[in-house]
PDB file of C-alpha atoms in Angstrom:
ATOM      1  CA  MET O   1       0.000   0.000   0.000  1.00  0.00           C
ATOM      2  CA  LYS O   2       2.790   2.402   0.898  1.00  0.00           C
ATOM      3  CA  LEU O   3       4.608   1.542  -2.330  1.00  0.00           C
ATOM      4  CA  LYS O   4       1.539   2.368  -4.473  1.00  0.00           C
ATOM      5  CA  PHE O   5       1.130   5.686  -2.662  1.00  0.00           C
ATOM      6  CA  LEU O   6       4.796   6.508  -3.278  1.00  0.00           C
ATOM      7  CA  TYR O   7       4.494   5.745  -7.026  1.00  0.00           C
ATOM      8  CA  LEU O   8       1.326   7.822  -7.256  1.00  0.00           C
ATOM      9  CA  THR O   9       2.952  10.767  -5.484  1.00  0.00           C
ATOM     10  CA  ILE O  10       6.052  10.648  -7.705  1.00  0.00           C
ATOM     11  CA  THR O  11       3.896  10.438 -10.850  1.00  0.00           C
ATOM     12  CA  ILE O  12       1.715  13.404  -9.865  1.00  0.00           C
ATOM     13  CA  PHE O  13       4.774  15.470  -8.914  1.00  0.00           C
ATOM     14  CA  SER O  14       6.496  14.657 -12.233  1.00  0.00           C
ATOM     15  CA  ILE O  15       3.428  15.558 -14.303  1.00  0.00           C
ATOM     16  CA  GLY O  16       3.022  18.846 -12.418  1.00  0.00           C
ATOM     17  CA  LEU O  17       6.681  19.687 -12.963  1.00  0.00           C
ATOM     18  CA  ILE O  18       6.516  18.943 -16.701  1.00  0.00           C
ATOM     19  CA  ILE O  19       3.336  20.981 -17.211  1.00  0.00           C
ATOM     20  CA  GLY O  20       4.632  23.883 -15.138  1.00  0.00           C
ATOM     21  CA  CYS O  21       7.907  24.128 -17.035  1.00  0.00           C
ATOM     22  CA  SER O  22       6.352  23.836 -20.491  1.00  0.00           C
ATOM     23  CA  ASN O  23       3.860  26.686 -19.886  1.00  0.00           C
ATOM     24  CA  LYS O  24       6.588  28.988 -18.614  1.00  0.00           C
ATOM     25  CA  GLN O  25       8.666  28.496 -21.780  1.00  0.00           C
ATOM     26  CA  VAL O  26       5.755  29.338 -24.068  1.00  0.00           C
ATOM     27  CA  ILE O  27       5.074  32.585 -22.211  1.00  0.00           C
ATOM     28  CA  GLU O  28       8.743  33.592 -22.347  1.00  0.00           C
ATOM     29  CA  GLU O  29       8.972  32.841 -26.090  1.00  0.00           C
ATOM     30  CA  ASN O  30       5.867  34.920 -26.856  1.00  0.00           C
ATOM     31  CA  THR O  31       7.165  37.845 -24.793  1.00  0.00           C
ATOM     32  CA  ASN O  32      10.559  37.747 -26.498  1.00  0.00           C
ATOM     33  CA  ASP O  33       8.931  37.515 -29.926  1.00  0.00           C
ATOM     34  CA  MET O  34       6.979  40.722 -29.301  1.00  0.00           C
ATOM     35  CA  ASP O  35      10.033  42.572 -27.976  1.00  0.00           C
ATOM     36  CA  ASN O  36      12.461  41.517 -30.690  1.00  0.00           C
ATOM     37  CA  TYR O  37      10.277  42.370 -33.675  1.00  0.00           C
ATOM     38  CA  GLY O  38       8.784  45.724 -32.664  1.00  0.00           C
ATOM     39  CA  ASP O  39      11.104  47.645 -35.004  1.00  0.00           C
ATOM     40  CA  VAL O  40      10.397  45.223 -37.845  1.00  0.00           C
ATOM     41  CA  ARG O  41       6.643  45.745 -37.450  1.00  0.00           C
ATOM     42  CA  ALA O  42       7.091  49.535 -37.410  1.00  0.00           C
ATOM     43  CA  VAL O  43       9.194  49.518 -40.595  1.00  0.00           C
ATOM     44  CA  ALA O  44       6.671  47.293 -42.378  1.00  0.00           C
ATOM     45  CA  TRP O  45       3.751  49.497 -41.256  1.00  0.00           C
ATOM     46  CA  GLU O  46       5.573  52.598 -42.515  1.00  0.00           C
ATOM     47  CA  PHE O  47       6.077  50.876 -45.882  1.00  0.00           C
ATOM     48  CA  LEU O  48       2.335  50.104 -46.051  1.00  0.00           C
ATOM     49  CA  ASN O  49       1.600  53.770 -45.373  1.00  0.00           C
ATOM     50  CA  GLU O  50       3.972  54.900 -48.126  1.00  0.00           C
ATOM     51  CA  LYS O  51       2.316  52.560 -50.633  1.00  0.00           C
ATOM     52  CA  GLY O  52      -1.217  53.496 -49.520  1.00  0.00           C
ATOM     53  CA  TRP O  53      -2.029  49.925 -48.483  1.00  0.00           C
ATOM     54  CA  ASN O  54      -2.610  50.726 -44.804  1.00  0.00           C
ATOM     55  CA  ASP O  55      -6.349  51.234 -45.388  1.00  0.00           C
ATOM     56  CA  ARG O  56      -6.680  47.452 -45.839  1.00  0.00           C
ATOM     57  CA  ALA O  57      -5.101  46.527 -42.485  1.00  0.00           C
ATOM     58  CA  LYS O  58      -6.388  46.966 -38.969  1.00  0.00           C
ATOM     59  CA  GLU O  59      -4.790  49.863 -37.096  1.00  0.00           C
ATOM     60  CA  ASP O  60      -3.297  47.563 -34.450  1.00  0.00           C
ATOM     61  CA  TRP O  61      -0.048  47.082 -36.390  1.00  0.00           C
ATOM     62  CA  LYS O  62       1.853  46.136 -33.223  1.00  0.00           C
ATOM     63  CA  SER O  63       0.128  42.750 -33.238  1.00  0.00           C
ATOM     64  CA  ALA O  64       1.298  41.865 -36.763  1.00  0.00           C
ATOM     65  CA  LYS O  65       2.721  38.363 -37.135  1.00  0.00           C
ATOM     66  CA  VAL O  66       6.429  38.073 -37.890  1.00  0.00           C
ATOM     67  CA  LYS O  67       8.064  34.874 -39.061  1.00  0.00           C
ATOM     68  CA  LYS O  68      11.216  33.788 -40.862  1.00  0.00           C
ATOM     69  CA  THR O  69      10.968  32.605 -44.453  1.00  0.00           C
ATOM     70  CA  ILE O  70      13.080  32.190 -47.579  1.00  0.00           C
ATOM     71  CA  ALA O  71      12.657  34.885 -50.231  1.00  0.00           C
ATOM     72  CA  ASP O  72      11.783  33.385 -53.612  1.00  0.00           C
ATOM     73  CA  ASN O  73      10.025  34.259 -56.852  1.00  0.00           C
ATOM     74  CA  SER O  74       6.589  34.312 -55.171  1.00  0.00           C
ATOM     75  CA  TYR O  75       7.560  37.699 -53.691  1.00  0.00           C
ATOM     76  CA  GLU O  76       8.073  41.037 -55.397  1.00  0.00           C
ATOM     77  CA  LEU O  77      11.672  41.683 -54.372  1.00  0.00           C
ATOM     78  CA  LEU O  78      12.853  45.291 -54.361  1.00  0.00           C
ATOM     79  CA  ASP O  79      16.422  43.976 -54.168  1.00  0.00           C
ATOM     80  CA  LYS O  80      16.994  40.771 -56.181  1.00  0.00           C
ATOM     81  CA  THR O  81      20.117  39.879 -54.176  1.00  0.00           C
ATOM     82  CA  TYR O  82      17.828  38.538 -51.426  1.00  0.00           C
ATOM     83  CA  ASP O  83      16.476  35.759 -53.659  1.00  0.00           C
ATOM     84  CA  GLY O  84      16.979  32.459 -51.800  1.00  0.00           C
ATOM     85  CA  LYS O  85      17.991  34.117 -48.515  1.00  0.00           C
ATOM     86  CA  GLU O  86      16.301  33.966 -45.124  1.00  0.00           C
ATOM     87  CA  VAL O  87      14.210  37.072 -44.378  1.00  0.00           C
ATOM     88  CA  LEU O  88      11.347  38.116 -42.109  1.00  0.00           C
ATOM     89  CA  THR O  89       7.736  38.229 -43.297  1.00  0.00           C
ATOM     90  CA  VAL O  90       5.350  40.654 -41.584  1.00  0.00           C
ATOM     91  CA  SER O  91       1.643  39.859 -41.965  1.00  0.00           C
ATOM     92  CA  PHE O  92      -1.003  42.345 -40.847  1.00  0.00           C
ATOM     93  CA  GLU O  93      -4.580  41.472 -39.961  1.00  0.00           C
ATOM     94  CA  ASP O  94      -7.059  42.657 -42.584  1.00  0.00           C
ATOM     95  CA  LYS O  95     -10.102  44.787 -41.867  1.00  0.00           C
ATOM     96  CA  ASP O  96     -13.400  42.948 -42.086  1.00  0.00           C
ATOM     97  CA  SER O  97     -14.746  44.766 -45.169  1.00  0.00           C
ATOM     98  CA  VAL O  98     -11.603  44.541 -47.316  1.00  0.00           C
ATOM     99  CA  VAL O  99     -11.878  43.105 -50.830  1.00  0.00           C
ATOM    100  CA  ILE O 100      -8.110  42.961 -51.500  1.00  0.00           C
ATOM    101  CA  ALA O 101      -5.977  41.689 -48.614  1.00  0.00           C
ATOM    102  CA  THR O 102      -3.005  43.506 -47.150  1.00  0.00           C
ATOM    103  CA  PRO O 103       0.302  42.408 -48.721  1.00  0.00           C
ATOM    104  CA  SER O 104       2.864  40.626 -46.560  1.00  0.00           C
ATOM    105  CA  ILE O 105       6.027  42.689 -46.204  1.00  0.00           C
ATOM    106  CA  LEU O 106       9.559  41.241 -46.399  1.00  0.00           C
ATOM    107  CA  VAL O 107      12.182  42.747 -44.115  1.00  0.00           C
ATOM    108  CA  ASP O 108      15.921  42.066 -43.931  1.00  0.00           C
ATOM    109  CA  LEU O 109      16.926  40.212 -40.744  1.00  0.00           C
ATOM    110  CA  ASN O 110      19.916  42.430 -39.971  1.00  0.00           C
ATOM    111  CA  SER O 111      19.156  45.917 -41.259  1.00  0.00           C
ATOM    112  CA  ASN O 112      15.361  46.002 -40.686  1.00  0.00           C
ATOM    113  CA  LYS O 113      15.017  47.361 -44.230  1.00  0.00           C
ATOM    114  CA  VAL O 114      12.001  46.495 -46.393  1.00  0.00           C
ATOM    115  CA  ILE O 115      13.228  44.356 -49.261  1.00  0.00           C
ATOM    116  CA  GLY O 116       9.981  43.219 -50.848  1.00  0.00           C
ATOM    117  CA  TYR O 117       6.367  42.200 -50.465  1.00  0.00           C
ATOM    118  CA  MET O 118       3.906  39.504 -51.461  1.00  0.00           C
ATOM    119  CA  PRO O 119       1.022  40.860 -53.510  1.00  0.00           C
ATOM    120  CA  SER O 120      -2.366  39.819 -52.183  1.00  0.00           C
ATOM    121  CA  GLU O 121      -5.561  38.728 -53.838  1.00  0.00           C
TER     122      GLU O 121
END
């Protein structure tokens, strides 16, 4: 009886430890993601304003999604030297009544310079 109680206690403790640690890592990753890409989002939003595409996106540009991708021929590259290289893609949330979606903006990883975009449909 004591042995079963010991196994049960160890199992519950282990599960609690695993769940507790995994949730903490997710929160830290999300916080770091927001902090690291703030400048990238701002540069992409400024580019949308310059092109007149900002009327398609929701005003909350700080919540735009940023992810790494490889630049290829599916993007309109402003600088062709980035073809085949890893870059950041910034995707803004569209307004509800938009017919043509907001283009995704490509930004250089190091210089935070806009290097292209993906036309939307």
